[in-house]
Amino acid sequence: SQLLYRYGIAPNRFQPITLFTYPFFHDGFGHLLGNCFYLWVFGSAVEAAVGKTKYFALFLAGSVVGGFLQWLVCATILNSDTNSIVGASAGCAALVGLFAVRYYRSRLNFVGLPFRPHVVTVVGLFLAWEIGSAIYHLVSGATASGVANWAHIGGFVFGLGMAYLLKLDTQGRSAYLTDDAERAMNTSLPGAAIKRWELLLSREPNNTSAMKELAKAWALLGDTEQASIWFLQAI
């Protein structure tokens, strides 16, 4: 309890350094395992999209933003004197926002579920629950039974904004266009592949790999003139 008080965010005793320390402390194994679950579902994919250094920086920055918002609400509106706020959930919520923008077509594989829910559905339910709970406890003057809803909201919104600043939406569209085009080629549908490659090139006009694959698709259709044009363009 002394460690949590020293390194957590206390609504009645704000110390800026605790914004950087509170994510690394949890008030029980259940709390820790819950956040590890978020990291397991969303973390590795976000790390693959942004790299290790940015991944940690975004996680920590999301924790700072979410923690500050939670402190601000507790200290000014709720006038709360609850125990110190600890846990990595705000940083994990930031990863959820980043994941939702980059992998917007993904379906999530949760242990025990017989189906794979779409990421937009999961994120929508997550956000609706957090906002609903936060507003309810704000109106009623309660403290959400120790659940830092405002930290989750702040972290998620931060992650969402950073995803667009880092152009992860563009990265995601390009990756999905590439996947669709390759799938069309593998199923002998060069016409469909051509549409995808051309759309990708309209977004990335210097993508030589897309030019080469577009030439292959035209060649498969028997149009050697178009194939030659795109092969030369790629060279």
mmCIF file of C-alpha atoms in Angstrom:
data_model
loop_
_atom_site.group_PDB
_atom_site.id
_atom_site.type_symbol
_atom_site.label_atom_id
_atom_site.label_comp_id
_atom_site.label_asym_id
_atom_site.label_seq_id
_atom_site.Cartn_x
_atom_site.Cartn_y
_atom_site.Cartn_z
ATOM 1 C CA SER A 1 0.000 0.000 0.000
ATOM 2 C CA GLN A 2 2.925 2.360 0.650
ATOM 3 C CA LEU A 3 4.334 1.674 -2.812
ATOM 4 C CA LEU A 4 0.967 2.317 -4.443
ATOM 5 C CA TYR A 5 0.609 5.584 -2.534
ATOM 6 C CA ARG A 6 4.126 6.698 -3.452
ATOM 7 C CA TYR A 7 4.092 5.767 -7.128
ATOM 8 C CA GLY A 8 0.385 5.967 -7.942
ATOM 9 C CA ILE A 9 -1.632 9.064 -8.822
ATOM 10 C CA ALA A 10 -3.350 10.382 -5.697
ATOM 11 C CA PRO A 11 -6.317 12.707 -6.423
ATOM 12 C CA ASN A 12 -5.529 14.848 -3.375
ATOM 13 C CA ARG A 13 -1.725 14.863 -3.832
ATOM 14 C CA PHE A 14 -0.712 15.396 -7.439
ATOM 15 C CA GLN A 15 2.928 14.801 -8.335
ATOM 16 C CA PRO A 16 3.814 14.925 -12.068
ATOM 17 C CA ILE A 17 6.370 12.114 -11.795
ATOM 18 C CA THR A 18 3.619 9.675 -10.804
ATOM 19 C CA LEU A 19 2.131 10.018 -14.300
ATOM 20 C CA PHE A 20 5.145 8.020 -15.489
ATOM 21 C CA THR A 21 5.286 5.535 -12.618
ATOM 22 C CA TYR A 22 1.655 4.575 -11.984
ATOM 23 C CA PRO A 23 1.266 2.341 -15.105
ATOM 24 C CA PHE A 24 3.860 -0.096 -13.753
ATOM 25 C CA PHE A 25 2.046 -0.837 -10.479
ATOM 26 C CA HIS A 26 -1.136 -2.863 -10.013
ATOM 27 C CA ASP A 27 -3.280 -3.533 -6.975
ATOM 28 C CA GLY A 28 -3.557 -7.289 -7.507
ATOM 29 C CA PHE A 29 -2.889 -10.165 -9.876
ATOM 30 C CA GLY A 30 -6.366 -9.892 -11.380
ATOM 31 C CA HIS A 31 -5.712 -6.259 -12.284
ATOM 32 C CA LEU A 32 -2.340 -7.150 -13.777
ATOM 33 C CA LEU A 33 -3.658 -10.131 -15.760
ATOM 34 C CA GLY A 34 -6.512 -8.032 -17.147
ATOM 35 C CA ASN A 35 -4.072 -5.530 -18.619
ATOM 36 C CA CYS A 36 -1.825 -8.338 -19.868
ATOM 37 C CA PHE A 37 -4.860 -9.645 -21.757
ATOM 38 C CA TYR A 38 -5.178 -6.298 -23.560
ATOM 39 C CA LEU A 39 -1.480 -6.424 -24.431
ATOM 40 C CA TRP A 40 -1.854 -9.985 -25.717
ATOM 41 C CA VAL A 41 -4.808 -9.123 -27.988
ATOM 42 C CA PHE A 42 -3.684 -5.726 -29.294
ATOM 43 C CA GLY A 43 -0.036 -5.149 -28.388
ATOM 44 C CA SER A 44 2.034 -7.271 -30.766
ATOM 45 C CA ALA A 45 0.135 -6.073 -33.848
ATOM 46 C CA VAL A 46 0.611 -2.415 -32.890
ATOM 47 C CA GLU A 47 4.301 -3.060 -32.217
ATOM 48 C CA ALA A 48 4.632 -4.602 -35.686
ATOM 49 C CA ALA A 49 3.022 -1.499 -37.226
ATOM 50 C CA VAL A 50 5.051 1.210 -35.443
ATOM 51 C CA GLY A 51 8.223 -0.511 -34.182
ATOM 52 C CA LYS A 52 9.466 -1.217 -30.660
ATOM 53 C CA THR A 53 10.593 2.311 -29.743
ATOM 54 C CA LYS A 54 7.419 4.088 -30.857
ATOM 55 C CA TYR A 55 5.352 1.299 -29.336
ATOM 56 C CA PHE A 56 6.745 1.909 -25.851
ATOM 57 C CA ALA A 57 6.634 5.703 -26.284
ATOM 58 C CA LEU A 58 2.977 5.597 -27.343
ATOM 59 C CA PHE A 59 2.083 3.251 -24.490
ATOM 60 C CA LEU A 60 3.747 5.536 -21.946
ATOM 61 C CA ALA A 61 2.332 8.730 -23.458
ATOM 62 C CA GLY A 62 -1.166 7.219 -23.509
ATOM 63 C CA SER A 63 -0.722 6.326 -19.847
ATOM 64 C CA VAL A 64 0.303 9.899 -19.040
ATOM 65 C CA VAL A 65 -2.644 11.455 -20.893
ATOM 66 C CA GLY A 66 -5.159 9.022 -19.435
ATOM 67 C CA GLY A 67 -3.756 9.332 -15.928
ATOM 68 C CA PHE A 68 -3.824 13.109 -16.055
ATOM 69 C CA LEU A 69 -7.446 13.145 -17.258
ATOM 70 C CA GLN A 70 -8.467 10.756 -14.476
ATOM 71 C CA TRP A 71 -6.700 12.879 -11.865
ATOM 72 C CA LEU A 72 -8.257 16.069 -13.246
ATOM 73 C CA VAL A 73 -11.798 14.694 -13.083
ATOM 74 C CA CYS A 74 -11.304 13.184 -9.620
ATOM 75 C CA ALA A 75 -9.637 16.268 -8.172
ATOM 76 C CA THR A 76 -11.868 18.972 -9.669
ATOM 77 C CA ILE A 77 -15.301 17.541 -10.463
ATOM 78 C CA LEU A 78 -15.712 14.504 -8.234
ATOM 79 C CA ASN A 79 -13.635 15.946 -5.374
ATOM 80 C CA SER A 80 -12.542 12.389 -4.768
ATOM 81 C CA ASP A 81 -10.128 11.263 -2.081
ATOM 82 C CA THR A 82 -9.978 7.629 -3.225
ATOM 83 C CA ASN A 83 -6.863 5.496 -3.137
ATOM 84 C CA SER A 84 -4.022 6.072 -5.581
ATOM 85 C CA ILE A 85 -4.707 5.354 -9.235
ATOM 86 C CA VAL A 86 -2.446 2.595 -10.585
ATOM 87 C CA GLY A 87 -2.377 0.255 -13.560
ATOM 88 C CA ALA A 88 -1.502 0.135 -17.237
ATOM 89 C CA SER A 89 -5.080 0.281 -18.512
ATOM 90 C CA ALA A 90 -4.799 3.816 -19.954
ATOM 91 C CA GLY A 91 -1.717 2.786 -21.956
ATOM 92 C CA CYS A 92 -3.520 -0.374 -23.073
ATOM 93 C CA ALA A 93 -6.520 1.718 -24.128
ATOM 94 C CA ALA A 94 -4.158 3.802 -26.272
ATOM 95 C CA LEU A 95 -3.029 0.593 -27.977
ATOM 96 C CA VAL A 96 -6.671 -0.295 -28.624
ATOM 97 C CA GLY A 97 -7.128 3.043 -30.408
ATOM 98 C CA LEU A 98 -3.995 2.507 -32.488
ATOM 99 C CA PHE A 99 -5.051 -1.046 -33.353
ATOM 100 C CA ALA A 100 -8.560 0.009 -34.383
ATOM 101 C CA VAL A 101 -7.224 2.479 -36.964
ATOM 102 C CA ARG A 102 -4.455 0.280 -38.410
ATOM 103 C CA TYR A 103 -6.293 -3.059 -38.405
ATOM 104 C CA TYR A 104 -9.839 -1.832 -38.982
ATOM 105 C CA ARG A 105 -10.836 -4.953 -40.929
ATOM 106 C CA SER A 106 -9.557 -7.448 -38.363
ATOM 107 C CA ARG A 107 -11.558 -9.984 -36.432
ATOM 108 C CA LEU A 108 -10.363 -10.732 -32.919
ATOM 109 C CA ASN A 109 -9.748 -14.201 -31.574
ATOM 110 C CA PHE A 110 -10.762 -14.350 -27.914
ATOM 111 C CA VAL A 111 -10.211 -17.509 -25.916
ATOM 112 C CA GLY A 112 -13.484 -19.303 -25.237
ATOM 113 C CA LEU A 113 -15.617 -17.488 -27.809
ATOM 114 C CA PRO A 114 -17.039 -19.625 -30.649
ATOM 115 C CA PHE A 115 -16.874 -16.662 -33.063
ATOM 116 C CA ARG A 116 -14.457 -13.904 -33.993
ATOM 117 C CA PRO A 117 -15.974 -10.454 -33.397
ATOM 118 C CA HIS A 118 -15.051 -7.576 -35.685
ATOM 119 C CA VAL A 119 -12.632 -5.084 -34.154
ATOM 120 C CA VAL A 120 -15.023 -2.171 -34.820
ATOM 121 C CA THR A 121 -17.752 -3.958 -32.834
ATOM 122 C CA VAL A 122 -15.424 -4.683 -29.911
ATOM 123 C CA VAL A 123 -14.019 -1.151 -29.830
ATOM 124 C CA GLY A 124 -17.496 0.354 -30.128
ATOM 125 C CA LEU A 125 -18.773 -1.663 -27.156
ATOM 126 C CA PHE A 126 -15.621 -0.857 -25.181
ATOM 127 C CA LEU A 127 -15.984 2.872 -25.784
ATOM 128 C CA ALA A 128 -19.731 2.888 -25.124
ATOM 129 C CA TRP A 129 -19.213 1.110 -21.800
ATOM 130 C CA GLU A 130 -16.406 3.430 -20.698
ATOM 131 C CA ILE A 131 -18.202 6.632 -21.667
ATOM 132 C CA GLY A 132 -21.483 5.429 -20.184
ATOM 133 C CA SER A 133 -19.832 4.421 -16.911
ATOM 134 C CA ALA A 134 -17.821 7.647 -16.734
ATOM 135 C CA ILE A 135 -20.868 9.858 -17.298
ATOM 136 C CA TYR A 136 -22.975 7.872 -14.825
ATOM 137 C CA HIS A 137 -20.396 8.175 -12.069
ATOM 138 C CA LEU A 138 -19.838 11.813 -12.955
ATOM 139 C CA VAL A 139 -23.543 12.601 -12.592
ATOM 140 C CA SER A 140 -23.986 10.487 -9.462
ATOM 141 C CA GLY A 141 -20.781 11.789 -7.875
ATOM 142 C CA ALA A 142 -19.410 8.272 -7.354
ATOM 143 C CA THR A 143 -15.867 7.132 -8.086
ATOM 144 C CA ALA A 144 -16.645 4.133 -10.320
ATOM 145 C CA SER A 145 -15.691 1.657 -7.584
ATOM 146 C CA GLY A 146 -12.020 2.178 -8.287
ATOM 147 C CA VAL A 147 -12.304 1.774 -12.077
ATOM 148 C CA ALA A 148 -10.492 4.603 -13.860
ATOM 149 C CA ASN A 149 -12.966 5.119 -16.712
ATOM 150 C CA TRP A 150 -11.651 8.573 -17.560
ATOM 151 C CA ALA A 151 -8.108 7.212 -17.812
ATOM 152 C CA HIS A 152 -9.353 4.604 -20.291
ATOM 153 C CA ILE A 153 -11.172 7.235 -22.352
ATOM 154 C CA GLY A 154 -8.181 9.583 -22.343
ATOM 155 C CA GLY A 155 -5.790 6.828 -23.353
ATOM 156 C CA PHE A 156 -8.070 5.590 -26.125
ATOM 157 C CA VAL A 157 -8.650 9.051 -27.619
ATOM 158 C CA PHE A 158 -4.903 9.716 -27.492
ATOM 159 C CA GLY A 159 -4.174 6.441 -29.300
ATOM 160 C CA LEU A 160 -6.843 7.188 -31.896
ATOM 161 C CA GLY A 161 -5.412 10.640 -32.597
ATOM 162 C CA MET A 162 -1.821 9.420 -32.776
ATOM 163 C CA ALA A 163 -2.826 6.658 -35.181
ATOM 164 C CA TYR A 164 -4.009 9.267 -37.685
ATOM 165 C CA LEU A 165 -0.981 11.499 -37.095
ATOM 166 C CA LEU A 166 1.266 8.494 -37.815
ATOM 167 C CA LYS A 167 -0.868 7.713 -40.892
ATOM 168 C CA LEU A 168 -1.640 4.211 -39.695
ATOM 169 C CA ASP A 169 -4.971 4.469 -41.517
ATOM 170 C CA THR A 170 -3.059 4.882 -44.797
ATOM 171 C CA GLN A 171 -0.749 2.034 -43.863
ATOM 172 C CA GLY A 172 -3.756 -0.156 -43.155
ATOM 173 C CA ARG A 173 -5.521 0.646 -46.426
ATOM 174 C CA SER A 174 -2.357 -0.057 -48.405
ATOM 175 C CA ALA A 175 -1.812 -3.368 -46.622
ATOM 176 C CA TYR A 176 -5.403 -4.480 -47.202
ATOM 177 C CA LEU A 177 -5.277 -3.464 -50.878
ATOM 178 C CA THR A 178 -2.090 -5.513 -51.269
ATOM 179 C CA ASP A 179 -3.654 -8.513 -49.537
ATOM 180 C CA ASP A 180 -6.787 -8.284 -51.707
ATOM 181 C CA ALA A 181 -4.753 -8.008 -54.902
ATOM 182 C CA GLU A 182 -2.532 -10.972 -53.994
ATOM 183 C CA ARG A 183 -5.587 -13.043 -53.097
ATOM 184 C CA ALA A 184 -7.160 -12.198 -56.461
ATOM 185 C CA MET A 185 -3.998 -13.266 -58.290
ATOM 186 C CA ASN A 186 -3.847 -16.523 -56.333
ATOM 187 C CA THR A 187 -7.432 -17.298 -57.349
ATOM 188 C CA SER A 188 -6.781 -16.442 -61.029
ATOM 189 C CA LEU A 189 -8.716 -13.178 -61.018
ATOM 190 C CA PRO A 190 -6.208 -10.758 -62.572
ATOM 191 C CA GLY A 191 -8.919 -8.230 -63.437
ATOM 192 C CA ALA A 192 -9.803 -7.795 -59.772
ATOM 193 C CA ALA A 193 -6.114 -7.629 -58.879
ATOM 194 C CA ILE A 194 -5.528 -4.875 -61.451
ATOM 195 C CA LYS A 195 -8.198 -2.696 -59.825
ATOM 196 C CA ARG A 196 -6.525 -3.110 -56.428
ATOM 197 C CA TRP A 197 -3.007 -2.428 -57.716
ATOM 198 C CA GLU A 198 -4.192 0.654 -59.626
ATOM 199 C CA LEU A 199 -5.960 1.972 -56.526
ATOM 200 C CA LEU A 200 -2.829 1.360 -54.470
ATOM 201 C CA LEU A 201 -0.695 3.185 -57.039
ATOM 202 C CA SER A 202 -3.088 6.135 -56.968
ATOM 203 C CA ARG A 203 -2.182 6.411 -53.273
ATOM 204 C CA GLU A 204 1.486 5.419 -53.623
ATOM 205 C CA PRO A 205 2.626 6.402 -57.135
ATOM 206 C CA ASN A 206 6.253 5.376 -56.460
ATOM 207 C CA ASN A 207 5.476 1.850 -55.248
ATOM 208 C CA THR A 208 7.652 -0.185 -57.633
ATOM 209 C CA SER A 209 6.498 -3.496 -56.159
ATOM 210 C CA ALA A 210 2.894 -2.625 -57.017
ATOM 211 C CA MET A 211 3.972 -1.647 -60.551
ATOM 212 C CA LYS A 212 5.665 -5.017 -61.024
ATOM 213 C CA GLU A 213 2.656 -6.927 -59.752
ATOM 214 C CA LEU A 214 0.336 -4.842 -61.941
ATOM 215 C CA ALA A 215 2.476 -5.768 -64.955
ATOM 216 C CA LYS A 216 2.162 -9.455 -64.030
ATOM 217 C CA ALA A 217 -1.614 -9.110 -63.806
ATOM 218 C CA TRP A 218 -1.821 -7.495 -67.250
ATOM 219 C CA ALA A 219 0.440 -10.219 -68.639
ATOM 220 C CA LEU A 220 -1.829 -12.873 -67.167
ATOM 221 C CA LEU A 221 -4.741 -11.224 -68.984
ATOM 222 C CA GLY A 222 -2.732 -11.383 -72.218
ATOM 223 C CA ASP A 223 -2.269 -7.615 -72.618
ATOM 224 C CA THR A 224 1.467 -7.508 -73.329
ATOM 225 C CA GLU A 225 1.394 -3.799 -74.183
ATOM 226 C CA GLN A 226 0.126 -2.782 -70.716
ATOM 227 C CA ALA A 227 2.399 -5.342 -69.106
ATOM 228 C CA SER A 228 5.433 -3.854 -70.868
ATOM 229 C CA ILE A 229 4.462 -0.336 -69.839
ATOM 230 C CA TRP A 230 4.282 -1.236 -66.159
ATOM 231 C CA PHE A 231 7.395 -3.407 -66.212
ATOM 232 C CA LEU A 232 9.342 -0.493 -67.704
ATOM 233 C CA GLN A 233 7.768 1.878 -65.188
ATOM 234 C CA ALA A 234 8.894 -0.380 -62.349
ATOM 235 C CA ILE A 235 12.451 -0.477 -63.727
#
